[in-house]
PDB file of C-alpha atoms in Angstrom:
ATOM      1  CA  MET A  71      91.904  81.280  75.261  1.00  0.00           C
ATOM      2  CA  ASP A  72      89.044  78.731  75.320  1.00  0.00           C
ATOM      3  CA  ASP A  73      85.849  80.757  75.435  1.00  0.00           C
ATOM      4  CA  THR A  74      83.713  77.779  76.258  1.00  0.00           C
ATOM      5  CA  ARG A  75      85.868  77.081  79.357  1.00  0.00           C
ATOM      6  CA  LEU A  76      85.483  80.683  80.331  1.00  0.00           C
ATOM      7  CA  ASP A  77      81.687  80.615  79.792  1.00  0.00           C
ATOM      8  CA  ARG A  78      81.398  77.383  81.841  1.00  0.00           C
ATOM      9  CA  LEU A  79      83.383  78.736  84.716  1.00  0.00           C
ATOM     10  CA  GLY A  80      81.658  82.090  84.650  1.00  0.00           C
ATOM     11  CA  SER A  81      78.160  80.558  84.473  1.00  0.00           C
ATOM     12  CA  GLY A  82      78.857  78.079  87.355  1.00  0.00           C
ATOM     13  CA  LYS A  83      77.525  78.877  90.827  1.00  0.00           C
ATOM     14  CA  TYR A  84      81.012  78.385  92.546  1.00  0.00           C
ATOM     15  CA  LEU A  85      84.617  78.803  91.436  1.00  0.00           C
ATOM     16  CA  LEU A  86      87.456  77.018  93.298  1.00  0.00           C
ATOM     17  CA  LEU A  87      90.166  79.662  93.443  1.00  0.00           C
ATOM     18  CA  THR A  88      93.549  78.204  94.482  1.00  0.00           C
ATOM     19  CA  SER A  89      96.150  80.721  95.566  1.00  0.00           C
ATOM     20  CA  HIS A  90      99.618  79.980  97.116  1.00  0.00           C
ATOM     21  CA  ARG A  91     101.225  80.673 100.459  1.00  0.00           C
ATOM     22  CA  LYS A  92     104.698  82.125 100.730  1.00  0.00           C
ATOM     23  CA  ASN A  93     106.106  78.550 101.103  1.00  0.00           C
ATOM     24  CA  GLY A  94     104.210  77.388  97.960  1.00  0.00           C
ATOM     25  CA  THR A  95     101.472  75.511  99.703  1.00  0.00           C
ATOM     26  CA  PRO A  96      98.188  75.740  97.660  1.00  0.00           C
ATOM     27  CA  VAL A  97      95.141  77.090  99.494  1.00  0.00           C
ATOM     28  CA  ALA A  98      91.812  76.437  97.643  1.00  0.00           C
ATOM     29  CA  THR A  99      88.748  78.605  98.405  1.00  0.00           C
ATOM     30  CA  PRO A 100      85.214  78.321  96.888  1.00  0.00           C
ATOM     31  CA  VAL A 101      83.977  81.758  95.840  1.00  0.00           C
ATOM     32  CA  TRP A 102      81.019  83.197  93.885  1.00  0.00           C
ATOM     33  CA  VAL A 103      81.952  84.057  90.281  1.00  0.00           C
ATOM     34  CA  VAL A 104      80.604  86.301  87.577  1.00  0.00           C
ATOM     35  CA  PRO A 105      81.682  86.563  83.934  1.00  0.00           C
ATOM     36  CA  ASP A 106      83.170  89.875  83.068  1.00  0.00           C
ATOM     37  CA  ASP A 107      84.194  90.755  79.462  1.00  0.00           C
ATOM     38  CA  GLY A 108      86.578  87.885  78.741  1.00  0.00           C
ATOM     39  CA  THR A 109      87.587  87.437  82.393  1.00  0.00           C
ATOM     40  CA  LEU A 110      86.037  86.138  85.564  1.00  0.00           C
ATOM     41  CA  GLY A 111      85.081  88.433  88.526  1.00  0.00           C
ATOM     42  CA  VAL A 112      85.214  87.420  92.175  1.00  0.00           C
ATOM     43  CA  TRP A 113      84.216  89.527  95.220  1.00  0.00           C
ATOM     44  CA  THR A 114      85.845  89.014  98.646  1.00  0.00           C
ATOM     45  CA  ALA A 115      86.795  90.613 101.907  1.00  0.00           C
ATOM     46  CA  ALA A 116      89.761  93.097 101.478  1.00  0.00           C
ATOM     47  CA  ASP A 117      91.594  91.606 104.498  1.00  0.00           C
ATOM     48  CA  SER A 118      91.103  87.919 103.565  1.00  0.00           C
ATOM     49  CA  GLY A 119      94.025  85.527 103.179  1.00  0.00           C
ATOM     50  CA  LYS A 120      93.328  84.982  99.546  1.00  0.00           C
ATOM     51  CA  VAL A 121      93.810  88.766  98.821  1.00  0.00           C
ATOM     52  CA  LYS A 122      97.107  88.830 100.625  1.00  0.00           C
ATOM     53  CA  ARG A 123      98.331  85.682  98.733  1.00  0.00           C
ATOM     54  CA  ILE A 124      97.192  87.096  95.336  1.00  0.00           C
ATOM     55  CA  ARG A 125      99.051  90.420  96.019  1.00  0.00           C
ATOM     56  CA  ARG A 126     102.137  88.524  96.681  1.00  0.00           C
ATOM     57  CA  ARG A 127     101.774  85.904  93.910  1.00  0.00           C
ATOM     58  CA  PRO A 128      99.131  86.439  91.193  1.00  0.00           C
ATOM     59  CA  ASP A 129      99.333  83.021  89.580  1.00  0.00           C
ATOM     60  CA  VAL A 130      96.339  80.846  90.688  1.00  0.00           C
ATOM     61  CA  LEU A 131      94.433  77.812  89.623  1.00  0.00           C
ATOM     62  CA  VAL A 132      90.704  77.945  88.964  1.00  0.00           C
ATOM     63  CA  GLY A 133      88.052  75.382  88.356  1.00  0.00           C
ATOM     64  CA  PRO A 134      84.416  74.496  89.028  1.00  0.00           C
ATOM     65  CA  CYS A 135      83.445  73.261  92.494  1.00  0.00           C
ATOM     66  CA  ASP A 136      80.474  72.823  94.896  1.00  0.00           C
ATOM     67  CA  VAL A 137      79.608  75.035  97.841  1.00  0.00           C
ATOM     68  CA  ARG A 138      82.114  73.021 100.097  1.00  0.00           C
ATOM     69  CA  GLY A 139      84.939  73.542  97.641  1.00  0.00           C
ATOM     70  CA  ASN A 140      84.987  69.972  96.277  1.00  0.00           C
ATOM     71  CA  PRO A 141      86.214  70.225  92.727  1.00  0.00           C
ATOM     72  CA  THR A 142      83.673  69.206  89.978  1.00  0.00           C
ATOM     73  CA  GLY A 143      86.094  69.572  87.128  1.00  0.00           C
ATOM     74  CA  ASP A 144      89.669  70.212  86.203  1.00  0.00           C
ATOM     75  CA  GLN A 145      91.530  73.321  87.516  1.00  0.00           C
ATOM     76  CA  VAL A 146      93.346  75.534  84.922  1.00  0.00           C
ATOM     77  CA  PRO A 147      96.081  78.107  85.452  1.00  0.00           C
ATOM     78  CA  ALA A 148      95.084  81.781  85.607  1.00  0.00           C
ATOM     79  CA  THR A 149      96.313  85.163  86.767  1.00  0.00           C
ATOM     80  CA  ALA A 150      94.522  87.090  89.442  1.00  0.00           C
ATOM     81  CA  GLU A 151      94.616  90.803  90.165  1.00  0.00           C
ATOM     82  CA  ILE A 152      92.932  93.038  92.768  1.00  0.00           C
ATOM     83  CA  THR A 153      90.615  95.443  91.046  1.00  0.00           C
ATOM     84  CA  ASP A 154      90.017  99.208  91.525  1.00  0.00           C
ATOM     85  CA  PRO A 155      86.893 100.464  93.437  1.00  0.00           C
ATOM     86  CA  ALA A 156      84.875 101.016  90.238  1.00  0.00           C
ATOM     87  CA  THR A 157      85.451  97.411  89.074  1.00  0.00           C
ATOM     88  CA  THR A 158      84.742  96.151  92.575  1.00  0.00           C
ATOM     89  CA  ALA A 159      81.356  97.997  92.480  1.00  0.00           C
ATOM     90  CA  ARG A 160      80.596  96.450  89.099  1.00  0.00           C
ATOM     91  CA  TYR A 161      81.264  92.982  90.451  1.00  0.00           C
ATOM     92  CA  ARG A 162      78.879  93.701  93.442  1.00  0.00           C
ATOM     93  CA  SER A 163      76.062  94.575  90.963  1.00  0.00           C
ATOM     94  CA  LEU A 164      76.761  91.488  88.776  1.00  0.00           C
ATOM     95  CA  ILE A 165      76.763  89.282  91.893  1.00  0.00           C
ATOM     96  CA  ALA A 166      73.424  90.844  92.991  1.00  0.00           C
ATOM     97  CA  ARG A 167      71.961  90.028  89.537  1.00  0.00           C
ATOM     98  CA  LYS A 168      73.390  86.511  89.261  1.00  0.00           C
ATOM     99  CA  TYR A 169      72.731  85.295  92.863  1.00  0.00           C
ATOM    100  CA  GLY A 170      69.395  87.073  93.479  1.00  0.00           C
ATOM    101  CA  LEU A 171      68.069  87.515  96.961  1.00  0.00           C
ATOM    102  CA  LEU A 172      70.859  85.515  98.615  1.00  0.00           C
ATOM    103  CA  GLY A 173      73.433  87.673  96.776  1.00  0.00           C
ATOM    104  CA  ARG A 174      71.761  90.877  97.704  1.00  0.00           C
ATOM    105  CA  LEU A 175      71.547  89.854 101.364  1.00  0.00           C
ATOM    106  CA  THR A 176      75.037  88.892 101.526  1.00  0.00           C
ATOM    107  CA  LEU A 177      76.158  92.080  99.951  1.00  0.00           C
ATOM    108  CA  LEU A 178      74.085  94.100 102.412  1.00  0.00           C
ATOM    109  CA  GLY A 179      75.458  92.171 105.391  1.00  0.00           C
ATOM    110  CA  SER A 180      79.009  92.745 104.154  1.00  0.00           C
ATOM    111  CA  ARG A 181      78.419  96.434 103.636  1.00  0.00           C
ATOM    112  CA  LEU A 182      76.935  96.858 107.171  1.00  0.00           C
ATOM    113  CA  ARG A 183      79.795  94.818 108.652  1.00  0.00           C
ATOM    114  CA  ARG A 184      82.788  96.055 106.709  1.00  0.00           C
ATOM    115  CA  GLY A 185      81.635  99.140 104.716  1.00  0.00           C
ATOM    116  CA  LEU A 186      82.195  99.487 100.999  1.00  0.00           C
ATOM    117  CA  ASP A 187      85.991  99.676 101.334  1.00  0.00           C
ATOM    118  CA  GLY A 188      86.059  96.334 103.293  1.00  0.00           C
ATOM    119  CA  THR A 189      85.706  94.290 100.138  1.00  0.00           C
ATOM    120  CA  VAL A 190      87.543  94.070  96.814  1.00  0.00           C
ATOM    121  CA  GLY A 191      87.114  92.581  93.400  1.00  0.00           C
ATOM    122  CA  VAL A 192      89.495  90.043  92.041  1.00  0.00           C
ATOM    123  CA  ARG A 193      89.863  89.840  88.212  1.00  0.00           C
ATOM    124  CA  VAL A 194      90.836  86.315  87.051  1.00  0.00           C
ATOM    125  CA  THR A 195      92.221  85.927  83.540  1.00  0.00           C
ATOM    126  CA  LEU A 196      92.558  82.367  82.278  1.00  0.00           C
ATOM    127  CA  GLY A 197      95.966  81.253  81.039  1.00  0.00           C
ATOM    128  CA  GLU A 198      96.496  80.283  77.435  1.00  0.00           C
TER     129      GLU A 198
END
């Protein structure tokens, strides 16, 4: 695995996560990203479309992007998996640390709106 690519994606502000619908249509979504011990961590609503797509088909594409989801570099193949509650909690704290006040406010709003069980972590492992 290319550690510099992993570092670059993990240190970026947004990651373009492309999952696939049942019929194979790609769906790209910009998400916040944190580095996590050789993988990338993403945090999202548990009932989001991307979570449903990843549960059905874990192969994804990832790459750097801007806030609107416009790619700023090449996408690479990866595997995504929904994490357990402990890992999700770790991703929340990493996001709060990386994204500062905006991250903490977003996490608070989500917790008030959805509760702690309303969000999940997604571990992204880059392909070889």
